[in-house]
mmCIF file of C-alpha atoms in Angstrom:
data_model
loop_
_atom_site.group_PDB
_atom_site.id
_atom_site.type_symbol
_atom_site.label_atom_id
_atom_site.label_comp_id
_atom_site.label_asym_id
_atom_site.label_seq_id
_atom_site.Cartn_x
_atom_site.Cartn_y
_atom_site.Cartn_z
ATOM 1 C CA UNK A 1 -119.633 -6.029 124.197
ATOM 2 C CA UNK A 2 -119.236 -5.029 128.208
ATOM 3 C CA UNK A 3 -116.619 -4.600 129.609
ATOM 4 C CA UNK A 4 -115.243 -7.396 131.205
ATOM 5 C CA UNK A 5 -114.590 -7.642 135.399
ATOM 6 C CA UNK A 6 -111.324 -9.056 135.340
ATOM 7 C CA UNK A 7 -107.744 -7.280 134.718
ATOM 8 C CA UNK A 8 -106.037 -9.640 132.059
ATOM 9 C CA UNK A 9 -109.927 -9.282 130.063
ATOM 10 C CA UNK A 10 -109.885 -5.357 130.523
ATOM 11 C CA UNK A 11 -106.183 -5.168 128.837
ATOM 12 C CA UNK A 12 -107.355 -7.071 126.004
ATOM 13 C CA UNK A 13 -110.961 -5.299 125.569
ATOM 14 C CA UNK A 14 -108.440 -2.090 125.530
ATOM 15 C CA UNK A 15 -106.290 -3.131 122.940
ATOM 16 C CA UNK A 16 -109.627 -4.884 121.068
ATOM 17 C CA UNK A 17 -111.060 -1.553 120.890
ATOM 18 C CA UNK A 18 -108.474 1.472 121.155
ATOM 19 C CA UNK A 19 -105.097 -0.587 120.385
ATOM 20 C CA UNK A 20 -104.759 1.715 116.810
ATOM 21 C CA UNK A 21 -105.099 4.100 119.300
ATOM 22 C CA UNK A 22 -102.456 3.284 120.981
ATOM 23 C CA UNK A 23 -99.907 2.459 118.255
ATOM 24 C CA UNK A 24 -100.639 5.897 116.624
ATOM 25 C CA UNK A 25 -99.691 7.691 120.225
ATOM 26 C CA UNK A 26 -96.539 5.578 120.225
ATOM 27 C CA UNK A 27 -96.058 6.603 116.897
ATOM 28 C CA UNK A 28 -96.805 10.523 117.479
ATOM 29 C CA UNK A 29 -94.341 10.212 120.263
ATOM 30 C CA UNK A 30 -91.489 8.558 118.624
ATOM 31 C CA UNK A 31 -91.412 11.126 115.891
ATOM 32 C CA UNK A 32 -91.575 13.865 118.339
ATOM 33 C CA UNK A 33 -88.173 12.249 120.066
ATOM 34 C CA UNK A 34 -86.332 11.043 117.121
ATOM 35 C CA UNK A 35 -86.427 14.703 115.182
ATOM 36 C CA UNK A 36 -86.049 16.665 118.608
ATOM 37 C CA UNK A 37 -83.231 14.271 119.166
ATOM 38 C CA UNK A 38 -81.639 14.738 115.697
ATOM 39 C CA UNK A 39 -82.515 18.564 116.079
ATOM 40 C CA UNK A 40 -81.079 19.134 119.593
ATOM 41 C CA UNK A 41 -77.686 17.064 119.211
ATOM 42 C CA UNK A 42 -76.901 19.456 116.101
ATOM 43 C CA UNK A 43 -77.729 22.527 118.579
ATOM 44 C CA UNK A 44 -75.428 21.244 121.287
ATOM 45 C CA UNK A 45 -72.794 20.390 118.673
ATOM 46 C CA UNK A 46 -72.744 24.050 117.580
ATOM 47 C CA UNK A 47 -73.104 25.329 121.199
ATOM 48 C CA UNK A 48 -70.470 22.837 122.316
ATOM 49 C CA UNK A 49 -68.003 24.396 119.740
ATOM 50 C CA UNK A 50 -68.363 27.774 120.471
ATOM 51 C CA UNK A 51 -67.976 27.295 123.817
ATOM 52 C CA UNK A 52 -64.821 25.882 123.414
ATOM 53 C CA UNK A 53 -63.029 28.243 121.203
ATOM 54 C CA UNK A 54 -59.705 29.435 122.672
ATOM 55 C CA UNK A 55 -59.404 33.253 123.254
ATOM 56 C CA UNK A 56 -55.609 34.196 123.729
ATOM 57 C CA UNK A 57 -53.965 37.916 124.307
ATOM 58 C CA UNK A 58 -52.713 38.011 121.092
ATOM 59 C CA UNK A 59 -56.243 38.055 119.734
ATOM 60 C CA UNK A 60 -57.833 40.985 118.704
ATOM 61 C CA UNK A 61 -59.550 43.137 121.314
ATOM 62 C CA UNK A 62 -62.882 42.634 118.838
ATOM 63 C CA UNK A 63 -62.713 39.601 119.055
ATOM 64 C CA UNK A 64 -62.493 38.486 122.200
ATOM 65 C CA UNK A 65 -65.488 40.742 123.135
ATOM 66 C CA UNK A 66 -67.316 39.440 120.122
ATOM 67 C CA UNK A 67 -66.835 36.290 121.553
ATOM 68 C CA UNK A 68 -67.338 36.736 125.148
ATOM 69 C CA UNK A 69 -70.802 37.940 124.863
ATOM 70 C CA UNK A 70 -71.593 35.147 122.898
ATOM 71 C CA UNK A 71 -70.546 32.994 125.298
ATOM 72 C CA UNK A 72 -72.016 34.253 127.643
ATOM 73 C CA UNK A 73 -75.650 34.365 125.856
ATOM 74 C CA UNK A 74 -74.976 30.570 125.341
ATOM 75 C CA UNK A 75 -74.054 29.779 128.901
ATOM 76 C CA UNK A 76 -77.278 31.376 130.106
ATOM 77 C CA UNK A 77 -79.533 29.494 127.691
ATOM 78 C CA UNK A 78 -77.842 26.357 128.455
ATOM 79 C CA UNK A 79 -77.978 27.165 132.709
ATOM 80 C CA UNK A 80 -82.015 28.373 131.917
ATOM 81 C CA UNK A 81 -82.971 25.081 130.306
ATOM 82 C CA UNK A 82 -80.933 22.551 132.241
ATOM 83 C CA UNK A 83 -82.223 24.156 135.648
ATOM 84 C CA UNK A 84 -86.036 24.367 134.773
ATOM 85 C CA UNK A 85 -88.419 21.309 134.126
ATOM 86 C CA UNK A 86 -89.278 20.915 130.340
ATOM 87 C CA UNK A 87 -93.007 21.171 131.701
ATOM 88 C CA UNK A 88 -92.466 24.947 132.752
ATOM 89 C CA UNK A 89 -90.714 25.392 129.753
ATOM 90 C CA UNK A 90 -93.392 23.852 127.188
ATOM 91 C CA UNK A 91 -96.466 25.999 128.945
ATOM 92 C CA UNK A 92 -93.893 29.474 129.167
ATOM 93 C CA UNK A 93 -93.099 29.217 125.027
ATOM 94 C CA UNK A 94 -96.110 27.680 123.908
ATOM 95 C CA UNK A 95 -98.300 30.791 125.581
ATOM 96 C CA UNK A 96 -95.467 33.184 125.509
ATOM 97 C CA UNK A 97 -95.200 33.050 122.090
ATOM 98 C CA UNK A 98 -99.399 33.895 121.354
ATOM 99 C CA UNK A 99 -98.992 36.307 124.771
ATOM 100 C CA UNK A 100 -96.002 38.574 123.788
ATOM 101 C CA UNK A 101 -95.430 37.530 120.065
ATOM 102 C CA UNK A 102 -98.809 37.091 118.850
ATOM 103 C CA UNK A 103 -97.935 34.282 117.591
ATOM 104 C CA UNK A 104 -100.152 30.888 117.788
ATOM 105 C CA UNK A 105 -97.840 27.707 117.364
ATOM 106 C CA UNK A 106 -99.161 24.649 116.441
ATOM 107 C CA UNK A 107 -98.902 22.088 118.850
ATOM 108 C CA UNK A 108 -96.395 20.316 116.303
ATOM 109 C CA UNK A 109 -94.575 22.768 116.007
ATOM 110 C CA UNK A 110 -94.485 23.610 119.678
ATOM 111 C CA UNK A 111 -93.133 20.043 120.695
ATOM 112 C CA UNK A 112 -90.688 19.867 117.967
ATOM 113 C CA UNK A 113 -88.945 23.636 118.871
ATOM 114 C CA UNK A 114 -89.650 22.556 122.759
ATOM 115 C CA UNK A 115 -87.964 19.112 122.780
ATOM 116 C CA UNK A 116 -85.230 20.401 120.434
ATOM 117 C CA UNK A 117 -84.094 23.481 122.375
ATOM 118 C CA UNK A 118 -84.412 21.225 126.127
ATOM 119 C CA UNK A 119 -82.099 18.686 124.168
ATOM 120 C CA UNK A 120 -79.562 21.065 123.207
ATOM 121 C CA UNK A 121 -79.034 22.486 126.010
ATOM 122 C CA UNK A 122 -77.825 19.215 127.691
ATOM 123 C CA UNK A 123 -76.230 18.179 124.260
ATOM 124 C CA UNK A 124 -74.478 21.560 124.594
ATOM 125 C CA UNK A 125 -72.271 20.366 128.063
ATOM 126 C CA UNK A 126 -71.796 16.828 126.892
ATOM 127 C CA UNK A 127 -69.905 18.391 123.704
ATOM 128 C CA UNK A 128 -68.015 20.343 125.903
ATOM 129 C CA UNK A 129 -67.063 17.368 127.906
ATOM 130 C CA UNK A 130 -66.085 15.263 124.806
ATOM 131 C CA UNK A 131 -64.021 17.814 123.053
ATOM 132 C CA UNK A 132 -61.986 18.779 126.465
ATOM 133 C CA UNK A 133 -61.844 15.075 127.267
ATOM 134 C CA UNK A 134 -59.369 14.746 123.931
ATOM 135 C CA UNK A 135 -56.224 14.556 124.724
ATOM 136 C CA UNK A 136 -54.309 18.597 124.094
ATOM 137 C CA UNK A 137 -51.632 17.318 122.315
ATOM 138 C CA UNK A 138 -53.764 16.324 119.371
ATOM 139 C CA UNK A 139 -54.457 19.857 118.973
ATOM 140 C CA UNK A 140 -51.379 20.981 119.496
ATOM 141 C CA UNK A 141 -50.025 18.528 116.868
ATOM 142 C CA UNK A 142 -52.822 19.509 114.688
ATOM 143 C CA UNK A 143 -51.730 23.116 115.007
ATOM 144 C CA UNK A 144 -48.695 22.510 114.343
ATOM 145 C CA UNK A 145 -49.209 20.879 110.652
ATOM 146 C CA UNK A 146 -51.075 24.285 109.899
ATOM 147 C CA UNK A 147 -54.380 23.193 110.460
ATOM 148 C CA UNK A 148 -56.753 25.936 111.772
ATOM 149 C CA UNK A 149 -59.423 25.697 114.434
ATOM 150 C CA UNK A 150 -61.940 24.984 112.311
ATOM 151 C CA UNK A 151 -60.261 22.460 110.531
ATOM 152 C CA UNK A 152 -58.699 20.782 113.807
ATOM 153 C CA UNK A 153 -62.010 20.501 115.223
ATOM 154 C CA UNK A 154 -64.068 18.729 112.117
ATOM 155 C CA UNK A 155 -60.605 16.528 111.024
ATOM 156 C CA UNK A 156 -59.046 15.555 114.972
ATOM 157 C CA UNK A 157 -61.358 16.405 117.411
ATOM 158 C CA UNK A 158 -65.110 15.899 117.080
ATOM 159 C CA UNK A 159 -64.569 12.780 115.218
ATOM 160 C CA UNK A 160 -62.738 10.976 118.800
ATOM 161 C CA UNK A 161 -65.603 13.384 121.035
ATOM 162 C CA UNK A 162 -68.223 12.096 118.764
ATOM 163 C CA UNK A 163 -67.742 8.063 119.637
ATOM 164 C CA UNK A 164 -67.174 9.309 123.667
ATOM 165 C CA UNK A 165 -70.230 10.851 123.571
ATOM 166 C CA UNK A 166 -72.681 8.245 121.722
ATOM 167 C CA UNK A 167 -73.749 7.029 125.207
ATOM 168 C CA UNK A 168 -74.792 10.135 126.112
ATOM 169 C CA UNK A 169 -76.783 10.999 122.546
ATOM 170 C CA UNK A 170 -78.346 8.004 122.971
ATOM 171 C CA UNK A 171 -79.552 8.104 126.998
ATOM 172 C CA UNK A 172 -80.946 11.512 125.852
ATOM 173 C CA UNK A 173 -83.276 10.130 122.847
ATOM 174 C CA UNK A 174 -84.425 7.913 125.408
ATOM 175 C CA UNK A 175 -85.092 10.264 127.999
ATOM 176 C CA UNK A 176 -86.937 12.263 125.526
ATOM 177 C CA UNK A 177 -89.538 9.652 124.626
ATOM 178 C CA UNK A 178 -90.471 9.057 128.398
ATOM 179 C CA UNK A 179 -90.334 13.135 128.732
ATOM 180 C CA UNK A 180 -92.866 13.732 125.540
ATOM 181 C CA UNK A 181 -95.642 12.443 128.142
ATOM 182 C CA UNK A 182 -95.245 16.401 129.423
ATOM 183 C CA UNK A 183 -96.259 17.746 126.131
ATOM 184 C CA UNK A 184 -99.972 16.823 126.739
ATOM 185 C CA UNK A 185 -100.286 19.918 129.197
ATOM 186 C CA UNK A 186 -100.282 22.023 125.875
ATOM 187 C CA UNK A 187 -102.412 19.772 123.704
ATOM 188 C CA UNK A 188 -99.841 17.630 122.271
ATOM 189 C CA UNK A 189 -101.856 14.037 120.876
ATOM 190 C CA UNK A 190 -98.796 11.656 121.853
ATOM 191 C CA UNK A 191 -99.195 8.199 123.879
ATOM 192 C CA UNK A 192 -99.681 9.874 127.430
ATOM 193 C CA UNK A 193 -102.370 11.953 125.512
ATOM 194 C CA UNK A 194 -104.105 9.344 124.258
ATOM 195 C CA UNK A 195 -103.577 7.245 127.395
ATOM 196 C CA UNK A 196 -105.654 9.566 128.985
ATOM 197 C CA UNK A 197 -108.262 9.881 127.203
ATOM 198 C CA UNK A 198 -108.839 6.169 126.774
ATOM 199 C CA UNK A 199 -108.734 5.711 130.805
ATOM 200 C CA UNK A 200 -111.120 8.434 131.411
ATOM 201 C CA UNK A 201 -113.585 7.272 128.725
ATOM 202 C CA UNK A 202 -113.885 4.006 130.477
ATOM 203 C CA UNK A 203 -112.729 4.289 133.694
ATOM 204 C CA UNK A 204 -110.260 1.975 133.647
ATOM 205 C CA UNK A 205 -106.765 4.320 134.328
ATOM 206 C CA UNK A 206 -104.456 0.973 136.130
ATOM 207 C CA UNK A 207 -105.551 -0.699 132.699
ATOM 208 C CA UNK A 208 -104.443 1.789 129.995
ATOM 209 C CA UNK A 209 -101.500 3.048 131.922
ATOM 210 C CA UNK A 210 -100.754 -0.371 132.297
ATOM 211 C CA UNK A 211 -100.456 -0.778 128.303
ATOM 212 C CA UNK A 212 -99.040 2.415 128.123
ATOM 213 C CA UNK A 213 -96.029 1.798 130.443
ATOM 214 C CA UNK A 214 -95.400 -1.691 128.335
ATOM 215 C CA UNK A 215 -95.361 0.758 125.268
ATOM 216 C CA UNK A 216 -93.236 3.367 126.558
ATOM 217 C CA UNK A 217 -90.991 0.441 127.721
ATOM 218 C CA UNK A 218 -90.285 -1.667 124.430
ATOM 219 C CA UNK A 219 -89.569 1.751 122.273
ATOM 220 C CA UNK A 220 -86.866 2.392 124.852
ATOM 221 C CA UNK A 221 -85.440 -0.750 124.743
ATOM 222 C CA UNK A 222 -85.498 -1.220 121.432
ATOM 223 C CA UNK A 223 -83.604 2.045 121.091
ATOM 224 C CA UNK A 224 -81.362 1.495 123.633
ATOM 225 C CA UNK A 225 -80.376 -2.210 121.813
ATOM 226 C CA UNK A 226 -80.091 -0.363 118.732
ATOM 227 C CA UNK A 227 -78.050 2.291 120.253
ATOM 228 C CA UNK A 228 -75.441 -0.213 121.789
ATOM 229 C CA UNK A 229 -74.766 -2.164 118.346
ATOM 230 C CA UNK A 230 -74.011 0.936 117.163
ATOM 231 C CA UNK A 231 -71.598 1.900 119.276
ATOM 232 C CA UNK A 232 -70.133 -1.687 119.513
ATOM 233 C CA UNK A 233 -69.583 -0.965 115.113
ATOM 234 C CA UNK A 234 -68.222 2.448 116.155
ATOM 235 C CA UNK A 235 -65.520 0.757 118.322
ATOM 236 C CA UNK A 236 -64.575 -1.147 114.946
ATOM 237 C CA UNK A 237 -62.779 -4.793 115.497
ATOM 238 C CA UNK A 238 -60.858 -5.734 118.589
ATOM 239 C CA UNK A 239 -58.011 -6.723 116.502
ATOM 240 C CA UNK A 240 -56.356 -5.112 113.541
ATOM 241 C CA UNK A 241 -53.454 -4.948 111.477
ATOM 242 C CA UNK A 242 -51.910 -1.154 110.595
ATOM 243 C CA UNK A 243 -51.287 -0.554 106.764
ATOM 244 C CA UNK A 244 -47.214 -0.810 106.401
ATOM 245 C CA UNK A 245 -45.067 -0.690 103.134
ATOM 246 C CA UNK A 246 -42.603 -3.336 104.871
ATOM 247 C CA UNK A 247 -43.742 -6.515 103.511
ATOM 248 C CA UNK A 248 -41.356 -8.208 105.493
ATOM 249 C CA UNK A 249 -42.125 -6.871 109.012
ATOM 250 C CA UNK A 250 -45.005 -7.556 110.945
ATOM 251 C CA UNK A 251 -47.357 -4.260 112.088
ATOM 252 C CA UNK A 252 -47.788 -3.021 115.464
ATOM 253 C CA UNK A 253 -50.955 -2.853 117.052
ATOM 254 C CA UNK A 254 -53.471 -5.590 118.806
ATOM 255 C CA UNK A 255 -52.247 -8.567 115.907
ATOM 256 C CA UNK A 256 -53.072 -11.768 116.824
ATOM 257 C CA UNK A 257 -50.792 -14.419 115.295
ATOM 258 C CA UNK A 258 -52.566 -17.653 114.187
ATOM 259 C CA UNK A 259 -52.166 -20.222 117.154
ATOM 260 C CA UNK A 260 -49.809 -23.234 115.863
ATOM 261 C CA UNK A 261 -50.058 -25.052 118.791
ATOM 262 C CA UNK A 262 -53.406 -26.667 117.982
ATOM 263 C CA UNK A 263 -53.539 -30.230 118.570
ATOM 264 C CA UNK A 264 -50.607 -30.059 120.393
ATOM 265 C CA UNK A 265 -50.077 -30.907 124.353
ATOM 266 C CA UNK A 266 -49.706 -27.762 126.443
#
C-alpha cells in the first residue's frame, strides 16, 4: 500500500499502520506522569511541612540550627529546580549520575526520579501556600486543646490546604504529560519519542505531529474533567444540615426549608 497524496488519507495510513504505536507512546507517557505526579506531590508535601515549622526563642539552640540548615538545603533544591528547564535537568542527572557516580540509570528509572524531583519542587511552594493560606487561629485553637505540631498539621491543617490546593495538583499532572515530550533527549520511548520516529520513517512530520497533538490533547482533557469532578465531590453538597441534640431547634448552616408556597400566587 503507498502512501496516499492527500492529508486526511496520510492520517489514516498513519494510524492504519503505526496507530499501536501510538497508543503504546500515550500509554508510556501517562505512566511516566501519573507516578511522577503521585511521587512529586508526596515530596512537596514533606518539603512543604518542613518549611513551615515554627522556630521560636524558647527553642533549643540545637534545634533551631538543626532546622535552619535544613531549610535552607530545601530552599535551594526547590530555587535549583523551579529556575532551570526540566530538559537541562534530565541530560545533567541522567549523565551525571554514569559521569561522577558511575552509575548507568535506566531510562525508566531516569524519567520517573526526573519528573518526580521537577514536581516536587513546585509541589513544595504550593504546600507552603496552602498551609499559610489557613486561617492562624486554627492553629492557635489547635494548640491550645494540647495538640502538637505534628498532630495540628495532619488533624486541622493539611486536610483544609489539601482541598485549596487540588487545582494546583492537578494543573501540574497535566503539565507533566505535555513536559514528558523532553524526556526523549535521553532515550525515553514516550509519545514524542515515538512521534518521531514515525515522521522521520516516512516523511510525513505535519501528519504524525498532527495525531500526536490530538493525543496529547484528549489525555489532558480527560484528566483535567476528571480532576474537576473531583474537586466538585471534595466541596461536598451546597446545602447541609449540622448534627444537633436539640430535636426541637432547627441547625445553623446553608438549610434550605422546603418551599410551601408551591402552587400558590406570588
Amino acid at each position: 500500500m503507498s502512501l496516499p497524496q492527500d492529508f486526511m488519507g496520510r492520517i489514516g495510513y498513519l494510524l492504519s499502520m503505526y496507530g499501536e504505536s501510538f497508543l503504546i507512546g500515550a500509554g508510556k507517557t501517562m505512566i511516566i506522569a501519573l507516578v511522577g505526579t503521585l511521587i512529586g506531590c508526596l515530596i512537596g508535601f514533606a518539603v512543604g511541612i518542613v518549611q513551615t515549622i515554627p522556630v521560636s526563642k524558647e527553642d533549643h539552640i540545637v534545634k533551631r540550627i538543626l532546622l535552619w540548615v535544613i531549610k535552607l538545603i530545601l530552599n535551594i533544591y526547590v530555587e535549583v529546580f523551579r529556575g532551570t528547564p526540566m530538559m537541562a535537568q534530565a541530560m545533567f542527572i541522567y549523565f551525571g549520575a554514569s559521569a561522577i557516580f558511575h552509575y548507568n540509570m535506566s531510562t525508566w528509572f531516569a524519567a520517573f526520579f526526573i519528573v518526580s524531583i521537577n514536581t516536587g519542587a513546585y509541589m513544595s511552594e504550593t504546600v507552603r501556600g496552602g498551609i499559610l493560606s489557613i486561617d492562624p487561629g486554627q492553629t492557635e485553637g489547635a494548640m491550645a486543646i494540647g495538640m502538637t505540631h505534628v498532630q495540628t498539621m495532619m488533624n486541622v491543617i493539611l486536610p483544609q490546604a489539601l482541598r485549596n490546593i487540588m487545582p494546583q495538583i492537578g494543573n501540574n499532572l497535566i503539565i507533566n504529560i505535555k513536559d514528558t515530550c523532553v524526556l526523549s533527549i535521553i532515550g525515553v520511548v514516550e509519545l514524542f519519542y515515538t512521534t518521531k520516529g514515525v515522521a522521520g520513517a516516512l516523511y510525513t512530520y505535519f501528519e504524525a505531529f498532527t495525531i500526536a497533538m490530538v493525543i496529547y490533547f484528549i489525555l489532558t482533557f480527560t484528566c483535567s474533567r476528571i480532576l474537576r469532578f473531583w474537586e466538585s465531590k471534595l466541596d461536598g453538597p451546597d446545602n447541609y444540615d449540622l448534627a444537633t441534640t436539640d430535636t426541637l431547634a432547627h441547625t445553623s448552616g446553608m438549610y434550605r426549608y422546603p418551599d410551601t408556597r408551591k402552587g400558590e400566587d406570588a
